[in-house]
mmCIF file of C-alpha atoms in Angstrom:
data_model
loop_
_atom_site.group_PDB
_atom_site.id
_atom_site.type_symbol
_atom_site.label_atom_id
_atom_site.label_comp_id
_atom_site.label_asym_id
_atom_site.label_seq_id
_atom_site.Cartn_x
_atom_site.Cartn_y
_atom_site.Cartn_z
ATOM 1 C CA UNK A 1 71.854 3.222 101.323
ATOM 2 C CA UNK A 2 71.763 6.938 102.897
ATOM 3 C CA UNK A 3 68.573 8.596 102.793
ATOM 4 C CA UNK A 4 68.142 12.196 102.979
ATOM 5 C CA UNK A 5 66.807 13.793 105.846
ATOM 6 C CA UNK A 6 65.222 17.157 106.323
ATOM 7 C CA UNK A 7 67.259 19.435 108.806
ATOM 8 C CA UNK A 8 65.848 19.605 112.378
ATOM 9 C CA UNK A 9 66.213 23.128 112.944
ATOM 10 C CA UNK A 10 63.643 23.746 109.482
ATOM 11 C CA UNK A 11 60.052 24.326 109.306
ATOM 12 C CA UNK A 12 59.803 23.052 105.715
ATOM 13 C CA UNK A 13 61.769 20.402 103.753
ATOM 14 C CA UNK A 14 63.904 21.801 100.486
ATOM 15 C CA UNK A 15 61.737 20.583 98.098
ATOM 16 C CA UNK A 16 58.410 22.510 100.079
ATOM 17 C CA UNK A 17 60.878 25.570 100.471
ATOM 18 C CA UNK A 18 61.565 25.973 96.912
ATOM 19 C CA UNK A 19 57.983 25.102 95.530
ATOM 20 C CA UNK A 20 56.668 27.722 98.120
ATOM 21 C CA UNK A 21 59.462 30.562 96.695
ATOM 22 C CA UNK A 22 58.581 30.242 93.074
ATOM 23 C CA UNK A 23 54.629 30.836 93.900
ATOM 24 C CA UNK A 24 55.574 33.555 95.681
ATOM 25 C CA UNK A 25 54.624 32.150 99.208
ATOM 26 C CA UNK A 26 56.376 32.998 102.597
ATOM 27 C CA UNK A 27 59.014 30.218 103.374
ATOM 28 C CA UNK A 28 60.696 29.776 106.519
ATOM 29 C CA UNK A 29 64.006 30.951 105.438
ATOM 30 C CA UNK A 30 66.227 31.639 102.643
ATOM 31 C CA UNK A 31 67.408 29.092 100.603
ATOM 32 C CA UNK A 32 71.017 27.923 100.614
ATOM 33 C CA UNK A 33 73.115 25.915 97.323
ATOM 34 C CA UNK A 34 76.443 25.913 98.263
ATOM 35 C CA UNK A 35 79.039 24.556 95.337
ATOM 36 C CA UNK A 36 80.660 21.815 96.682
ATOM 37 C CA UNK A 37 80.885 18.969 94.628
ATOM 38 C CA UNK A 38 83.736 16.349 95.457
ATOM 39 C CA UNK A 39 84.597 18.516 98.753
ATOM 40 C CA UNK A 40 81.473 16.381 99.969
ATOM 41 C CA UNK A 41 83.716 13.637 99.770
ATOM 42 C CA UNK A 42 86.433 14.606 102.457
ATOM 43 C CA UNK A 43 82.951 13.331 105.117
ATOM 44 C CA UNK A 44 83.172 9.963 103.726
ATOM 45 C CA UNK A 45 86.647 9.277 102.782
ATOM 46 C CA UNK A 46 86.541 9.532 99.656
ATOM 47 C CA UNK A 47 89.268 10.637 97.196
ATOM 48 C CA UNK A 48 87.982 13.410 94.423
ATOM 49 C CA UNK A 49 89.390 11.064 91.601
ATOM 50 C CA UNK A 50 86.625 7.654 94.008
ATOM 51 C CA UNK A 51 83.884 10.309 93.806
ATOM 52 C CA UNK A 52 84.279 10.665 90.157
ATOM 53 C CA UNK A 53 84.175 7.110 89.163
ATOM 54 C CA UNK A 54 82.503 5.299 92.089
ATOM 55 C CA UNK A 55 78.391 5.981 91.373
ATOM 56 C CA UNK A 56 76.743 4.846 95.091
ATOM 57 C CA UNK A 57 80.094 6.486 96.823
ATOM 58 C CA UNK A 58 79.341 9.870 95.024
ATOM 59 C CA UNK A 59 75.519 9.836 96.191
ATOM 60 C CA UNK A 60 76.834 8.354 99.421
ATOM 61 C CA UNK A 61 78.992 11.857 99.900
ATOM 62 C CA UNK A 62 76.576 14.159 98.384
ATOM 63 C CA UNK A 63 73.530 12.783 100.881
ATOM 64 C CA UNK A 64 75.970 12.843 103.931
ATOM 65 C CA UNK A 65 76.242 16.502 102.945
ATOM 66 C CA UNK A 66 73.249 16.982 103.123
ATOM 67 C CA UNK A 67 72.056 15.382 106.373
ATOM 68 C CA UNK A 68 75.000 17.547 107.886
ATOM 69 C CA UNK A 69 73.607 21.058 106.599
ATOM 70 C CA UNK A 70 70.381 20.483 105.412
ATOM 71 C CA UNK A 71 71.286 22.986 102.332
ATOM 72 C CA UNK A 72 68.592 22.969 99.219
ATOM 73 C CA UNK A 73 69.838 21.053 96.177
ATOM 74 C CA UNK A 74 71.648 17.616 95.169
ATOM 75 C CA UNK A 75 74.086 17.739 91.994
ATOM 76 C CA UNK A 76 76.341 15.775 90.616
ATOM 77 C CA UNK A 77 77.540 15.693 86.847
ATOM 78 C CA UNK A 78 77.935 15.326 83.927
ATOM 79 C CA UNK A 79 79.577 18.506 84.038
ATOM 80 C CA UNK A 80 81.646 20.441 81.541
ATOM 81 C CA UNK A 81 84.155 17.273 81.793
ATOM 82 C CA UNK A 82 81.640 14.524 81.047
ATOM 83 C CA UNK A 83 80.397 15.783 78.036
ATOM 84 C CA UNK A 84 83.817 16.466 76.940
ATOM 85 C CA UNK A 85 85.101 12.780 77.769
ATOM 86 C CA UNK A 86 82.381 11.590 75.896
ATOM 87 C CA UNK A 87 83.061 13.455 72.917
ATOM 88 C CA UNK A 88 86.755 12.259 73.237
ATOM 89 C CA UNK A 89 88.578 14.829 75.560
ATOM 90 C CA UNK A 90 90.715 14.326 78.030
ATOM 91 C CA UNK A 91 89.832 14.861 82.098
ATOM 92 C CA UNK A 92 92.454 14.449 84.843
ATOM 93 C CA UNK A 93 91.161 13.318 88.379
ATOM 94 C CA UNK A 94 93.231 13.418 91.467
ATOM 95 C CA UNK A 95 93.393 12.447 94.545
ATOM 96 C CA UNK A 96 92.875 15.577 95.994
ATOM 97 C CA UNK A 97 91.248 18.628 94.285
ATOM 98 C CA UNK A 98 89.141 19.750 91.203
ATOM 99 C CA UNK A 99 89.200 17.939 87.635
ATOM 100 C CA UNK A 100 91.118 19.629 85.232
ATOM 101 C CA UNK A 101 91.396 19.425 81.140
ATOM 102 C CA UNK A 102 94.539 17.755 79.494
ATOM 103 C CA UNK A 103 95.481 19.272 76.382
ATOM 104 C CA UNK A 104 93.042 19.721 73.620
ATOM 105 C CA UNK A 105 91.654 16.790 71.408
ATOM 106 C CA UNK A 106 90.407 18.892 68.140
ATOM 107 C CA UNK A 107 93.550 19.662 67.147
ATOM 108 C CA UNK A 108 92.067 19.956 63.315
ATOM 109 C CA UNK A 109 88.820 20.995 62.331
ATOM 110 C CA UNK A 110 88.496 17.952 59.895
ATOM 111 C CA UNK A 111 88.417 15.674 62.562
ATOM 112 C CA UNK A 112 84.722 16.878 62.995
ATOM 113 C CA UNK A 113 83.678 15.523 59.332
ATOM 114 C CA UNK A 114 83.970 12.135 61.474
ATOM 115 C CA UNK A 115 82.351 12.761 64.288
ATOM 116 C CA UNK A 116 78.465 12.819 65.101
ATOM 117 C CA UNK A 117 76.432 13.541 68.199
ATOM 118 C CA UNK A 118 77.534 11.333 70.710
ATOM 119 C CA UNK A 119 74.450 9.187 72.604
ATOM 120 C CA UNK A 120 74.375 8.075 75.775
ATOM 121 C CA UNK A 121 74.040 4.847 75.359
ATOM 122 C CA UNK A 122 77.469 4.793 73.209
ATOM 123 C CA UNK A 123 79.428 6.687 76.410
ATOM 124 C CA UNK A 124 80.209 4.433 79.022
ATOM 125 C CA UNK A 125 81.265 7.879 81.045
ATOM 126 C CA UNK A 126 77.818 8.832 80.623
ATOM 127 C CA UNK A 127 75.798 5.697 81.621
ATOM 128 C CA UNK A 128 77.803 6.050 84.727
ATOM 129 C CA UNK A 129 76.119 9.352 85.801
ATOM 130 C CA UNK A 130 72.905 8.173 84.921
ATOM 131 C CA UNK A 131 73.790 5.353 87.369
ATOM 132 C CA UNK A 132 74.796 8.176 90.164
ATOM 133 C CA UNK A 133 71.663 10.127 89.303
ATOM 134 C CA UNK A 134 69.123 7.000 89.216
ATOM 135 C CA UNK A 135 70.729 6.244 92.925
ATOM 136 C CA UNK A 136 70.347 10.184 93.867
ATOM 137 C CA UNK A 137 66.684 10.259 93.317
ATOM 138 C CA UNK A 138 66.098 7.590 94.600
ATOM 139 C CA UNK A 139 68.062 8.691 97.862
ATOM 140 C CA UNK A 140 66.226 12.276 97.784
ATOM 141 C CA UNK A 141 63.298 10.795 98.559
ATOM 142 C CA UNK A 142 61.221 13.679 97.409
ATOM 143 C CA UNK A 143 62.683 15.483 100.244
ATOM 144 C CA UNK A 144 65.418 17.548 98.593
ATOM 145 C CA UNK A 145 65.078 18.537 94.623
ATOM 146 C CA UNK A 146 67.829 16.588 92.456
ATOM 147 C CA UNK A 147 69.666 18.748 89.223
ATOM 148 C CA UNK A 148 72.410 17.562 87.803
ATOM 149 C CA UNK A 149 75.013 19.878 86.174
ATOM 150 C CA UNK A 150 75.863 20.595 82.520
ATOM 151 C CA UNK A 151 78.355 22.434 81.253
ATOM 152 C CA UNK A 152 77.506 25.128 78.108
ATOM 153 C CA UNK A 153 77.780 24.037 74.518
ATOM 154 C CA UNK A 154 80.854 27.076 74.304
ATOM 155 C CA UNK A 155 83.113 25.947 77.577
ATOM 156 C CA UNK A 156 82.732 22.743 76.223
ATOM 157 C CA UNK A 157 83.782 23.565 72.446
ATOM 158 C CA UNK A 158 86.334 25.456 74.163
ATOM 159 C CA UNK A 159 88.094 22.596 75.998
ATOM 160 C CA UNK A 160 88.005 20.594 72.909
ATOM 161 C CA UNK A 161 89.375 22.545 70.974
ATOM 162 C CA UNK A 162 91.894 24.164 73.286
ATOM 163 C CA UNK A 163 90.416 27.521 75.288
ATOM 164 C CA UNK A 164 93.133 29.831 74.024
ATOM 165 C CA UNK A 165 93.111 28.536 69.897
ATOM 166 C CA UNK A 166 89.253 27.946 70.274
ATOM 167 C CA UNK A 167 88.976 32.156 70.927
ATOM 168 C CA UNK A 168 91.546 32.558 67.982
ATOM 169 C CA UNK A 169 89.108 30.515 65.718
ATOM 170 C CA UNK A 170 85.964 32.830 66.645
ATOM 171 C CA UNK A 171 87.503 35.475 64.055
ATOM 172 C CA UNK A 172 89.719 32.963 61.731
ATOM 173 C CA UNK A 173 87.885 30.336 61.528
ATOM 174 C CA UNK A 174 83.529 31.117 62.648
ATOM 175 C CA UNK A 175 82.559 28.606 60.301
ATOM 176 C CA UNK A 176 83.898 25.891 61.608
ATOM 177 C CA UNK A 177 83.262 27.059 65.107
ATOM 178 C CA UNK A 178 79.523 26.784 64.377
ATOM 179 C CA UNK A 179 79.916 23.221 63.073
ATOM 180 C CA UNK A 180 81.355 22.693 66.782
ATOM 181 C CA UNK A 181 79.066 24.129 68.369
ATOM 182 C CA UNK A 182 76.049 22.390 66.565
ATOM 183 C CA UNK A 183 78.102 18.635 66.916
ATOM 184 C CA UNK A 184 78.410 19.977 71.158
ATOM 185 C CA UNK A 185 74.958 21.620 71.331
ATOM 186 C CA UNK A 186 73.008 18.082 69.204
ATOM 187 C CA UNK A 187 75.310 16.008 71.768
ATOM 188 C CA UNK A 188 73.796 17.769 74.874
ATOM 189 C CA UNK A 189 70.719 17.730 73.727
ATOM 190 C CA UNK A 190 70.973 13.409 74.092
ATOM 191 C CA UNK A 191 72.365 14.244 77.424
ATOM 192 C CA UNK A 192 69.525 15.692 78.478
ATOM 193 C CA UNK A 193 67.188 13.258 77.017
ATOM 194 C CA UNK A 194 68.748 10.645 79.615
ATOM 195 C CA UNK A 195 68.870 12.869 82.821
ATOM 196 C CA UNK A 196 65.252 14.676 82.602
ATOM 197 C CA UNK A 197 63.386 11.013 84.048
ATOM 198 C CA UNK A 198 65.814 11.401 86.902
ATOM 199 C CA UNK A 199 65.680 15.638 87.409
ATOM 200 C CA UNK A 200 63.924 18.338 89.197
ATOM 201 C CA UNK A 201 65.747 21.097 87.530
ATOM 202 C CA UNK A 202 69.053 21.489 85.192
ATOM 203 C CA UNK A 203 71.607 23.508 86.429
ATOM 204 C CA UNK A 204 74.221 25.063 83.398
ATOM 205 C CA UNK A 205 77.978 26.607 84.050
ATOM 206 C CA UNK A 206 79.295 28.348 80.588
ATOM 207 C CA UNK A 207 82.226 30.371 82.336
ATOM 208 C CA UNK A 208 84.481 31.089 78.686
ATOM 209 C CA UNK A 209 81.627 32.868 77.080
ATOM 210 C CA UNK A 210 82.456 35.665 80.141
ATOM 211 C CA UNK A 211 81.985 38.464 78.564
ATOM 212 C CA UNK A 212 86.139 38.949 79.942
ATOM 213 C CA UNK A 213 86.727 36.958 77.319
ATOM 214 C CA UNK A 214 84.363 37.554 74.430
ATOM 215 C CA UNK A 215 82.915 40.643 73.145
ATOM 216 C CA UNK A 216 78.857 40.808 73.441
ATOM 217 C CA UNK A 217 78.801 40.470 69.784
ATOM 218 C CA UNK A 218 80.171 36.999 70.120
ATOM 219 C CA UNK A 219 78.478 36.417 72.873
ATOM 220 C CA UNK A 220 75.098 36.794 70.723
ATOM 221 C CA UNK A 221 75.996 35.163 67.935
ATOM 222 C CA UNK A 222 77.933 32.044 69.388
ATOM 223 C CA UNK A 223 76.671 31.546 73.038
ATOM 224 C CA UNK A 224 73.150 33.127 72.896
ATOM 225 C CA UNK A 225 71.269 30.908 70.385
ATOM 226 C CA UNK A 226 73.089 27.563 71.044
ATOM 227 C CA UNK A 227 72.476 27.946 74.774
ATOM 228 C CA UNK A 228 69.064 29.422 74.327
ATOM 229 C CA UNK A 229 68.493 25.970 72.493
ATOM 230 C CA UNK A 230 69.659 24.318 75.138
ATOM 231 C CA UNK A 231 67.384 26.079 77.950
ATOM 232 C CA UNK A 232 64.151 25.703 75.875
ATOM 233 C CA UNK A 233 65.012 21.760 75.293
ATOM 234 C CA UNK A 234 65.548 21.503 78.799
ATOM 235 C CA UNK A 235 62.444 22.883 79.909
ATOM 236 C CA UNK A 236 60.673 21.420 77.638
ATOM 237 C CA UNK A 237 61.849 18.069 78.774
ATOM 238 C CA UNK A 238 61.496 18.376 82.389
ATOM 239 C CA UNK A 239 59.290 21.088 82.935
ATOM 240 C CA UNK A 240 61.163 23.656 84.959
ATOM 241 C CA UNK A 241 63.756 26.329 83.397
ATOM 242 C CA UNK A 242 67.322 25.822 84.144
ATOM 243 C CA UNK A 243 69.879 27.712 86.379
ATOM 244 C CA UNK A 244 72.576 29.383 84.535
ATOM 245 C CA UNK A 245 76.457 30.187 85.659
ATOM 246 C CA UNK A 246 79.135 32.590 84.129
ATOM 247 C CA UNK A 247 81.837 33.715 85.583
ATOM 248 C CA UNK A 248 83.361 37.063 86.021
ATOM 249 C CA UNK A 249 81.364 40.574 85.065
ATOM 250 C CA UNK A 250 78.571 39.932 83.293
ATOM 251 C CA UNK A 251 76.612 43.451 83.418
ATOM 252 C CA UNK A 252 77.078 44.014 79.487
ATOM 253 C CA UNK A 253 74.967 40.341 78.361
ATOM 254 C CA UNK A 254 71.970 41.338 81.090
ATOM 255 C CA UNK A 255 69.972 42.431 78.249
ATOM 256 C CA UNK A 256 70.296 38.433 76.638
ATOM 257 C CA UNK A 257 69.639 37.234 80.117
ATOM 258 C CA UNK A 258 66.430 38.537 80.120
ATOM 259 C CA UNK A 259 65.071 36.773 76.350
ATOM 260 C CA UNK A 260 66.740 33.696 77.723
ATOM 261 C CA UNK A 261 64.585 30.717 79.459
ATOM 262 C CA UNK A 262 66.150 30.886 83.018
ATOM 263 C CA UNK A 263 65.149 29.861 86.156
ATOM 264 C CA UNK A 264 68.045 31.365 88.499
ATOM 265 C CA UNK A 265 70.830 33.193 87.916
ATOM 266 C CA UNK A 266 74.307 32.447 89.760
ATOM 267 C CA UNK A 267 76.443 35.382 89.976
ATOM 268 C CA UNK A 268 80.269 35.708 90.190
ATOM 269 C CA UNK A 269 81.341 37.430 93.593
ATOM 270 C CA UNK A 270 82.561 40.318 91.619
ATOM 271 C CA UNK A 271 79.083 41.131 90.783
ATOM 272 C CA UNK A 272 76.427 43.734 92.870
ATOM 273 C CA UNK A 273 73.892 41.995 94.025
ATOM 274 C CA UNK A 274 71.778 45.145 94.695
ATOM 275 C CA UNK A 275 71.624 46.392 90.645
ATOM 276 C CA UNK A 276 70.817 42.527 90.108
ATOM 277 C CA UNK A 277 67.971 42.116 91.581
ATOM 278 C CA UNK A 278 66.964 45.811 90.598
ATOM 279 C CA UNK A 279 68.007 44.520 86.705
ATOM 280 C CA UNK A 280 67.284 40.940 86.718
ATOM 281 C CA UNK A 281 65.223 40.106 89.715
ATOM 282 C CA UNK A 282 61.523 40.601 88.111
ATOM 283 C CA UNK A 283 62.915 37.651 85.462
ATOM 284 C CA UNK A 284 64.561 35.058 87.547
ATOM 285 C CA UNK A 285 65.489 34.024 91.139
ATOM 286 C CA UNK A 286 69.135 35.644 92.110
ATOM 287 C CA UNK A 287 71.545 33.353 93.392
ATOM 288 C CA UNK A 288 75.252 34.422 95.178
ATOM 289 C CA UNK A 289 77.250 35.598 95.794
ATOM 290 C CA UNK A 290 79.927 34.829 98.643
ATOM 291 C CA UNK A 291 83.456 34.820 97.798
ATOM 292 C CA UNK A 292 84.495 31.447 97.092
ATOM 293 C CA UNK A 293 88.100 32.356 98.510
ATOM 294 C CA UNK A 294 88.538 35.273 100.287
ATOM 295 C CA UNK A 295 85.590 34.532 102.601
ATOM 296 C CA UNK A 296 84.828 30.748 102.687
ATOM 297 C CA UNK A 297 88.543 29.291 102.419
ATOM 298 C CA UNK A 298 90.027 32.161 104.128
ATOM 299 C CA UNK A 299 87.789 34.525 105.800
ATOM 300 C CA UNK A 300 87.073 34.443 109.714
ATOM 301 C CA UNK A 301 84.041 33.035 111.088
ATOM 302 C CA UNK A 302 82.707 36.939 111.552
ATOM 303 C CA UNK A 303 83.564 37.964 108.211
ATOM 304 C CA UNK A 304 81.331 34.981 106.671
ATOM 305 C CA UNK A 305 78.577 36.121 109.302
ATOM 306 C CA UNK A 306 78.390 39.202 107.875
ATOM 307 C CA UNK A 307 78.738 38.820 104.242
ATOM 308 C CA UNK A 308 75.671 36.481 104.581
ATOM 309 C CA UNK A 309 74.272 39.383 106.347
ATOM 310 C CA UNK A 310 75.139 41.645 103.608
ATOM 311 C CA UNK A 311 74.037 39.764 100.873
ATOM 312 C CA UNK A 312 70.771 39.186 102.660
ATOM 313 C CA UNK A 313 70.247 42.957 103.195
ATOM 314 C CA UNK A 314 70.765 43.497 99.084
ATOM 315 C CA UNK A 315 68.930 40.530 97.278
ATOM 316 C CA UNK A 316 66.544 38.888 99.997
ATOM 317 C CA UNK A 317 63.546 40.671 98.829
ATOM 318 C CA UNK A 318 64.270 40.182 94.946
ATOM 319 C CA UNK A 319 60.857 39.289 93.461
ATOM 320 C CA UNK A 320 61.475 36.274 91.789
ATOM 321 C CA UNK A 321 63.408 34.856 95.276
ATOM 322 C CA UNK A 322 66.750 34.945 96.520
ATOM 323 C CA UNK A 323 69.326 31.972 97.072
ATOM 324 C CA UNK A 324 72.185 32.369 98.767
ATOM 325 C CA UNK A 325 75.440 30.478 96.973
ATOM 326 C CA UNK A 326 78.846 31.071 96.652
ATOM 327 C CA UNK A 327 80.243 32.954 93.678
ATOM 328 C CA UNK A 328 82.180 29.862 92.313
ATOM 329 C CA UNK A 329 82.931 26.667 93.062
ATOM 330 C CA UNK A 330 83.703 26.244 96.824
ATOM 331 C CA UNK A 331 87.336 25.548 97.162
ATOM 332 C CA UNK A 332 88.526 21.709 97.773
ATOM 333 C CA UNK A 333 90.402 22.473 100.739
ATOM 334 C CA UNK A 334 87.135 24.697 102.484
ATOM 335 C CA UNK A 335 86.963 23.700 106.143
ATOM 336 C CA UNK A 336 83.688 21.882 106.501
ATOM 337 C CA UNK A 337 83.230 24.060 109.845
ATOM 338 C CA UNK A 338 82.290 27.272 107.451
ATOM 339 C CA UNK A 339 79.805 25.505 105.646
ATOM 340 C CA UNK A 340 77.971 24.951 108.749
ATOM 341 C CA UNK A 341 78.538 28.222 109.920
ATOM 342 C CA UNK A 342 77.005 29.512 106.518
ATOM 343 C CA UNK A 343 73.536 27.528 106.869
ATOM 344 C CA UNK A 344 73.577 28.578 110.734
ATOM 345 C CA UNK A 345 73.828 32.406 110.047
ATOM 346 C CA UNK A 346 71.227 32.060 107.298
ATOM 347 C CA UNK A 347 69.159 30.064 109.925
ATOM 348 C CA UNK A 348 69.475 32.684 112.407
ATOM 349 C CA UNK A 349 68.519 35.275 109.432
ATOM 350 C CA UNK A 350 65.288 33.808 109.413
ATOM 351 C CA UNK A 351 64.388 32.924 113.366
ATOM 352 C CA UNK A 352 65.300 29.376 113.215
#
């Protein structure tokens, strides 16, 4: 079994970088969680759809990532799409490339008067990321912090429901969009219950409630208190606040940021990182932003260099700490060459 390995060109290991951030201590450099996911697969040989299914060949990928760049967090799933597969959605994996939804499954909101919270132990597509995590900690080796990903109780009632009739629903039908969200938000909840024994943090992605695609008002009165829920069970549970993600601009749901339990906050690309930490920063670590496309798939090794540079410049004195990440999800088809160049630029940022 790979073992992680702390990088040879760092003074600390992850795990001593990020305990040393949070209380405020020097570190020797900036922390780096690139989005990568089943891309960590194309080192190994194996397929998106093998990482997916295949528990000790998804740590396997994820730790060989790490002994290449020495970054500062393992993740691996459930996801938005386990949850939803549990619940009785349906997830496409290929060969190559992202998972994506197929079609919706709650295609009438009676079907809910016979369903309940599902449990882990009733999801075989849940045991198995148990199984990946159980191997991932054990593979850490208290050398690099492990937290898995979960998607947000309203992406998730989303896909179930279909994205585009699900936002349709939030004026028609609110009633029955709360009964969703409490069957999503109960079902998490269990979730959680069988990753915290395993985790070092939570990290969360809701990108629907964007506030491109729902009004603040929804936004506090069907993402805000569900989530919230989820945040405080989570901390509760493992004893650290989790990381949040939501796509696109969202300047007009700061204000609910700040009530919210969250540890970091990962920006979209579109976002300024300079009014961030001047907004945010004195509540939560800032994390971002590099284009996912424009400068990681596509950009020059110069114009990387110096968007690391940039970003450095705006957030790397934020009070609660600064991570550098990508805006999104780091496309499939990223050469592996600019993730290294990424972790070297930050390296040289910091003397190393």
């Amino acid at each position: 079994m790979r073992t992680a390995k702390a990088n040879v060109r760092d003074r600390m290991t992850p795990h001593e970088r990020r305990a040393a951030m949070e209380q405020g201590k020097e570190t020797d450099r900036i922390m780096v969680i690139p989005f990568i996911g089943e891309l960590s697969g194309r080192l190994t040989g194996t397929s998106s759809r093998e990482y997916w299914h295949d528990a000790k060949k998804m740590v396997d990928t994820e730790i060989e990532a790490f002994n290449r760049l020495g970054h500062d967090e393992l993740s691996l799933g459930p996801n938005t799409c386990g949850i939803l597969e549990a619940l009785g959605g349906t997830v496409v994996y290929p060969e190559e490339g992202m998972p994506y939804f197929d079609g919706r499954f709650l295609t009438d909101y009676r079907m809910l008067d016979q369903m309940e919270p599902v449990r882990p132990e009733q999801s075989e597509r849940l045991l198995f990321f148990r199984e990946a995590l159980e191997r991932m900690k054990e593979a850490a080796d208290g050398v690099v912090d492990v937290a898995p990903s979960i998607g947000g109780p309203f992406t998730i009632a989303a896909n179930l429901r279909g994205v585009e009739q699900f936002l349709r629903d939030l004026r028609k039908e609110p009633e029955q969009v709360k009964r969703l969200l409490r069957l999503v938000t109960d079902t998490m909840k269990n979730c959680i219950d069988m990753l915290a024994p395993y985790a070092d943090g939570l990290r969360m992605a809701d990108p629907v409630s964007s506030p491109a695609l729902i009004s603040p008002k929804y936004f506090r009165e069907l993402v805000f208190p569900y989530l919230t829920e989820i945040m405080e069970y989570a901390w509760d549970k493992m004893g650290v606040k989790p990381s949040l993600h939501i796509c696109g601009n969202t300047r007009k749901v700061w204000d609910y940021f700040k009530e919210m339990p969250i540890r970091a906050i990962s920006l979209d690309n579109i976002m300024d990182l300079e009014e961030a930490r001047r907004e945010l920063g004195s509540h939560m670590t800032i994390m971002g932003n590099i284009p996912p496309v424009e400068c990681l798939l596509q950009g020059s090794e110069e114009e990387l260099r110096m968007e690391i540079q940039r970003e450095i410049r705006q957030a790397g004195d934020s009070p609660k700490g600064y991570i550098s990440a990508s805006g999104c999800d780091v496309p499939y088809h990223t050469e592996w060459k600019k993730l290294e160049i990424w972790m070297d630029e930050v390296r040289l940022e910091s003397g190393l």
